[in-house]
PDB file of C-alpha atoms in Angstrom:
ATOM      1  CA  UNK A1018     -15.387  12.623 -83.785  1.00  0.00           C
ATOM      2  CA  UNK A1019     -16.841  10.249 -85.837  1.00  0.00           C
ATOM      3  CA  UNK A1020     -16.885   7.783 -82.755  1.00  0.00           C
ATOM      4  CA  UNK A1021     -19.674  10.049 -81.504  1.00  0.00           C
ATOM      5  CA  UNK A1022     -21.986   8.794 -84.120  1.00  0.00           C
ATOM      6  CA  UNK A1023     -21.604   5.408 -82.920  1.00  0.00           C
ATOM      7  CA  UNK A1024     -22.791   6.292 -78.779  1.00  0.00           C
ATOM      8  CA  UNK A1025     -26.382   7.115 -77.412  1.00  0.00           C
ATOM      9  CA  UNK A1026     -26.898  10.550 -76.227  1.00  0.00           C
ATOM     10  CA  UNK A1027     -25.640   9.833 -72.246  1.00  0.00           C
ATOM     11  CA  UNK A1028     -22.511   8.055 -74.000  1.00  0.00           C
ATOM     12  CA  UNK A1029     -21.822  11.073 -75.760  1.00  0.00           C
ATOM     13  CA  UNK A1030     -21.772  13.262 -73.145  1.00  0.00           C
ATOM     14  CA  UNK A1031     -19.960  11.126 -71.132  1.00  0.00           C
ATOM     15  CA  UNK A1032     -17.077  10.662 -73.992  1.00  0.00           C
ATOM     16  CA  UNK A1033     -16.989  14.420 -74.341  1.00  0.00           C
ATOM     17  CA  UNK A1034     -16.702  14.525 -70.051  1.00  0.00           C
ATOM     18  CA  UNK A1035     -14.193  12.692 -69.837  1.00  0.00           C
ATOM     19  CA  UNK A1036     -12.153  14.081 -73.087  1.00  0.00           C
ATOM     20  CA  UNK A1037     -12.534  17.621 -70.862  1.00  0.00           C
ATOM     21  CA  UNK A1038     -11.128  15.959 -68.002  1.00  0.00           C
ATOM     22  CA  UNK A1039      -8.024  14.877 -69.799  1.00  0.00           C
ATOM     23  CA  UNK A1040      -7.394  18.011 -71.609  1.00  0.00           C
ATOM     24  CA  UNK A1041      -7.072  20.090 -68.414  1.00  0.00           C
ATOM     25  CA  UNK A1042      -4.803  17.003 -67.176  1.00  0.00           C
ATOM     26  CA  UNK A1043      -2.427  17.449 -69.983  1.00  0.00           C
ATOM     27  CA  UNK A1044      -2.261  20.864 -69.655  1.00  0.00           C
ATOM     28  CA  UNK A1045      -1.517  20.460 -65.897  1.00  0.00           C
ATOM     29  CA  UNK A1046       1.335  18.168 -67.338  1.00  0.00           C
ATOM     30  CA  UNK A1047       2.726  20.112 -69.380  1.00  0.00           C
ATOM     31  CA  UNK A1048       2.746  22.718 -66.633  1.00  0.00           C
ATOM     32  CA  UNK A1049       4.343  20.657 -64.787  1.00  0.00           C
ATOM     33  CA  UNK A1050       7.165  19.630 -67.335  1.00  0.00           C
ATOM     34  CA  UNK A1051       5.964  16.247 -67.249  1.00  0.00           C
ATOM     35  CA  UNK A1052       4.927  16.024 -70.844  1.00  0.00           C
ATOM     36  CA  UNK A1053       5.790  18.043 -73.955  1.00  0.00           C
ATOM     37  CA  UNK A1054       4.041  21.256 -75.220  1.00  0.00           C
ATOM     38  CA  UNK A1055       2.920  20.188 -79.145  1.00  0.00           C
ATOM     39  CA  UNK A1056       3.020  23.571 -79.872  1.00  0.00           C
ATOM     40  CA  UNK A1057       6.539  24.067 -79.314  1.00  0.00           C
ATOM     41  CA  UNK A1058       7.606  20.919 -79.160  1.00  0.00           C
ATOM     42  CA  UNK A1059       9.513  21.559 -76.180  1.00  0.00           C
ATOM     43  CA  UNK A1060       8.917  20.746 -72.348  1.00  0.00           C
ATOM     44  CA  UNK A1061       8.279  24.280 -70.775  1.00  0.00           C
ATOM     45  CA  UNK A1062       7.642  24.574 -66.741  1.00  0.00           C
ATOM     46  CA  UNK A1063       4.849  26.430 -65.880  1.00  0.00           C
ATOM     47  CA  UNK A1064       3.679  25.507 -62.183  1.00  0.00           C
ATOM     48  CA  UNK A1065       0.961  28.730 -62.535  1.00  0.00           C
ATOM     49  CA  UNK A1066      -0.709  27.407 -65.613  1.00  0.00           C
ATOM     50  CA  UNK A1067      -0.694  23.127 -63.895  1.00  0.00           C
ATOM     51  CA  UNK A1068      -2.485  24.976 -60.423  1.00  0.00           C
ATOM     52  CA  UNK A1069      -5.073  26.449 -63.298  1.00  0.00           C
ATOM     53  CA  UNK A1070      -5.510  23.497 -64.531  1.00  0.00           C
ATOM     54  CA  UNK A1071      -5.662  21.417 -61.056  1.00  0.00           C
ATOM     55  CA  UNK A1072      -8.202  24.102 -59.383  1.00  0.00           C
ATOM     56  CA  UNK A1073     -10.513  23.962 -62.348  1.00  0.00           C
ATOM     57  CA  UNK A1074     -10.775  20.439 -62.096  1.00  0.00           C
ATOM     58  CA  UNK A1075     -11.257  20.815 -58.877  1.00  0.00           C
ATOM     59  CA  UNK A1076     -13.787  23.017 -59.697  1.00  0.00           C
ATOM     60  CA  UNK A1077     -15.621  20.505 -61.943  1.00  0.00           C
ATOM     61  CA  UNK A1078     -15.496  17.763 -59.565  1.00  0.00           C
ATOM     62  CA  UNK A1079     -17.305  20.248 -56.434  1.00  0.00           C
ATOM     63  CA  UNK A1080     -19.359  21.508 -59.053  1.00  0.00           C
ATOM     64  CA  UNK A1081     -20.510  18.048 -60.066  1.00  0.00           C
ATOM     65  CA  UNK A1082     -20.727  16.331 -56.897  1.00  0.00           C
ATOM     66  CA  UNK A1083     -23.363  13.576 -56.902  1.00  0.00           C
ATOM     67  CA  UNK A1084     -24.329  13.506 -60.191  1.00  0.00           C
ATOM     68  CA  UNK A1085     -21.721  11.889 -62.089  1.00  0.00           C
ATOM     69  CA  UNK A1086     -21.703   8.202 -62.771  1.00  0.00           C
ATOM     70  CA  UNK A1087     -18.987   6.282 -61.020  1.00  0.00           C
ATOM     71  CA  UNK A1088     -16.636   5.769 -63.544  1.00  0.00           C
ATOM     72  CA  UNK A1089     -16.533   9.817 -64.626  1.00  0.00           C
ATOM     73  CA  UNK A1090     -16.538  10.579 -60.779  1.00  0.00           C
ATOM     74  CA  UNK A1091     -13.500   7.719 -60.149  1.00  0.00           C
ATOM     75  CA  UNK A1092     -11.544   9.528 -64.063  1.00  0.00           C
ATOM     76  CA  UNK A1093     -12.102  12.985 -62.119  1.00  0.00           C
ATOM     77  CA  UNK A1094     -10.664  12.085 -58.854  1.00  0.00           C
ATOM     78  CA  UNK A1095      -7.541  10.152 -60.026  1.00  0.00           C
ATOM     79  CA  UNK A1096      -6.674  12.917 -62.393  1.00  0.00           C
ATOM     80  CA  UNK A1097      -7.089  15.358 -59.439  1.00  0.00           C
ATOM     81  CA  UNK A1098      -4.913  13.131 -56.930  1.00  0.00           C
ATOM     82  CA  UNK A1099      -2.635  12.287 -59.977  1.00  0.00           C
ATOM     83  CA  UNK A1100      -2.216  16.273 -60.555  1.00  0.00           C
ATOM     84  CA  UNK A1101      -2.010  17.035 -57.280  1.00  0.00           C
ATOM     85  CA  UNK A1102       0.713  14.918 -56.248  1.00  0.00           C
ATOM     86  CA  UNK A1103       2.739  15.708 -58.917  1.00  0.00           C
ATOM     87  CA  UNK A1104       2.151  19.506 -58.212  1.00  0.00           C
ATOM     88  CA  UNK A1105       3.806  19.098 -54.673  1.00  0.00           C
ATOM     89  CA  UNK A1106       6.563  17.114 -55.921  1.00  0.00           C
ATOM     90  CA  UNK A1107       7.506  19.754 -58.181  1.00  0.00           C
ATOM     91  CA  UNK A1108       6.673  22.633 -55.593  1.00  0.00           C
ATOM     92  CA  UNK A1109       9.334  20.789 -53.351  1.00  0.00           C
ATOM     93  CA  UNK A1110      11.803  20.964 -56.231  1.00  0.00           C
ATOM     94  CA  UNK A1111      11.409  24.764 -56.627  1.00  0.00           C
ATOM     95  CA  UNK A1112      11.486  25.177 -52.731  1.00  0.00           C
ATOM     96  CA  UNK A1113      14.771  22.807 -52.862  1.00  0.00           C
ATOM     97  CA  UNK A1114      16.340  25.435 -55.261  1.00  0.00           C
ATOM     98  CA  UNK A1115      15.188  28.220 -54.052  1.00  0.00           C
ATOM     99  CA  UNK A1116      15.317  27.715 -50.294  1.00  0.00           C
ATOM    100  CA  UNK A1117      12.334  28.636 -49.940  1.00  0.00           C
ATOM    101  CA  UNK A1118       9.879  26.378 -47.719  1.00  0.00           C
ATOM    102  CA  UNK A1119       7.009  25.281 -48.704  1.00  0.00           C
ATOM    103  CA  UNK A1120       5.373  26.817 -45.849  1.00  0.00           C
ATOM    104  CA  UNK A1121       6.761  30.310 -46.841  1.00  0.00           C
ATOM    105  CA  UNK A1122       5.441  29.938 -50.037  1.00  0.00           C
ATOM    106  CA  UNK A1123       2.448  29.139 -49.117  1.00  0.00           C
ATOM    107  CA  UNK A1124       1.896  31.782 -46.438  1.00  0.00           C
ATOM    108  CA  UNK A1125       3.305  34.474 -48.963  1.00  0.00           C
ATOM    109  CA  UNK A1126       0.015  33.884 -51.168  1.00  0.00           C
ATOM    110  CA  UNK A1127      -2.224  33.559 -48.754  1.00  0.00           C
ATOM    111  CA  UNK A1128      -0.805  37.424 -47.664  1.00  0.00           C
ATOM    112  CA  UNK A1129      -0.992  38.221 -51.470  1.00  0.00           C
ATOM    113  CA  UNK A1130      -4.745  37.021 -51.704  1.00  0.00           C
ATOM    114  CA  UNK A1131      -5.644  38.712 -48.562  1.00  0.00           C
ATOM    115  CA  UNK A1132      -4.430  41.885 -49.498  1.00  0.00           C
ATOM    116  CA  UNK A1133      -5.866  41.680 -53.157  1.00  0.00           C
ATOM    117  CA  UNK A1134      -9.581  41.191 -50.956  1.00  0.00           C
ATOM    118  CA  UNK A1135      -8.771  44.606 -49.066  1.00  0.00           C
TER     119      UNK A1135
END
């Protein structure tokens, strides 16, 4: 952190945007089994914990909308379509295994959300 020292105030902040950004992509990675958990040292699977990560970056980037600079806004977005395209692929593997469609899946939790709003 002693790089921090070094930038203006809007530099830091930027630095530290953009180091939140990647966090939350590498923990949608690992969710994904695309990268290794340094705790554990293993590569664990966890497509719940990569659609945390993906809808609060998603989150960020509404939540932010028109008032990032254009490199932070370009970072955000390719880490979202990055994320996000990675997250299907491996959807499709589970579905391939399963036999379940995609479509199934996908209408199951949209029954499970609608009865958690009753």
């Amino acid at each position: 952190m002693d790089d921090l020292k070094n930038l203006n105030e809007d530099q830091q902040k930027q630095l530290l945007f953009m180091m939140l950004v990647q966090q939350h992509q590498q923990i949608g990675m690992m969710g994904l089994g695309k990268i290794k958990n340094p705790t554990t040292d293993q590569i664990d699977r966890d497509l719940g914990s990569a659609k945390y990560a993906i809808d609060t970056l998603n989150a960020l980037a509404e939540y932010t909308d028109g008032n990032l600079p254009i490199e932070l806004k370009s970072y955000l977005d390719q880490s979202l379509i990055n994320l996000r395209l990675n997250y299907a692929d491996e959807v499709k593997k589970e579905d391939s295994i399963s036999g379940k469609s995609s479509k199934e899946k996908v209408q199951g939790e949209t029954e499970s959300f609608e009865a958690k709003k009753d």
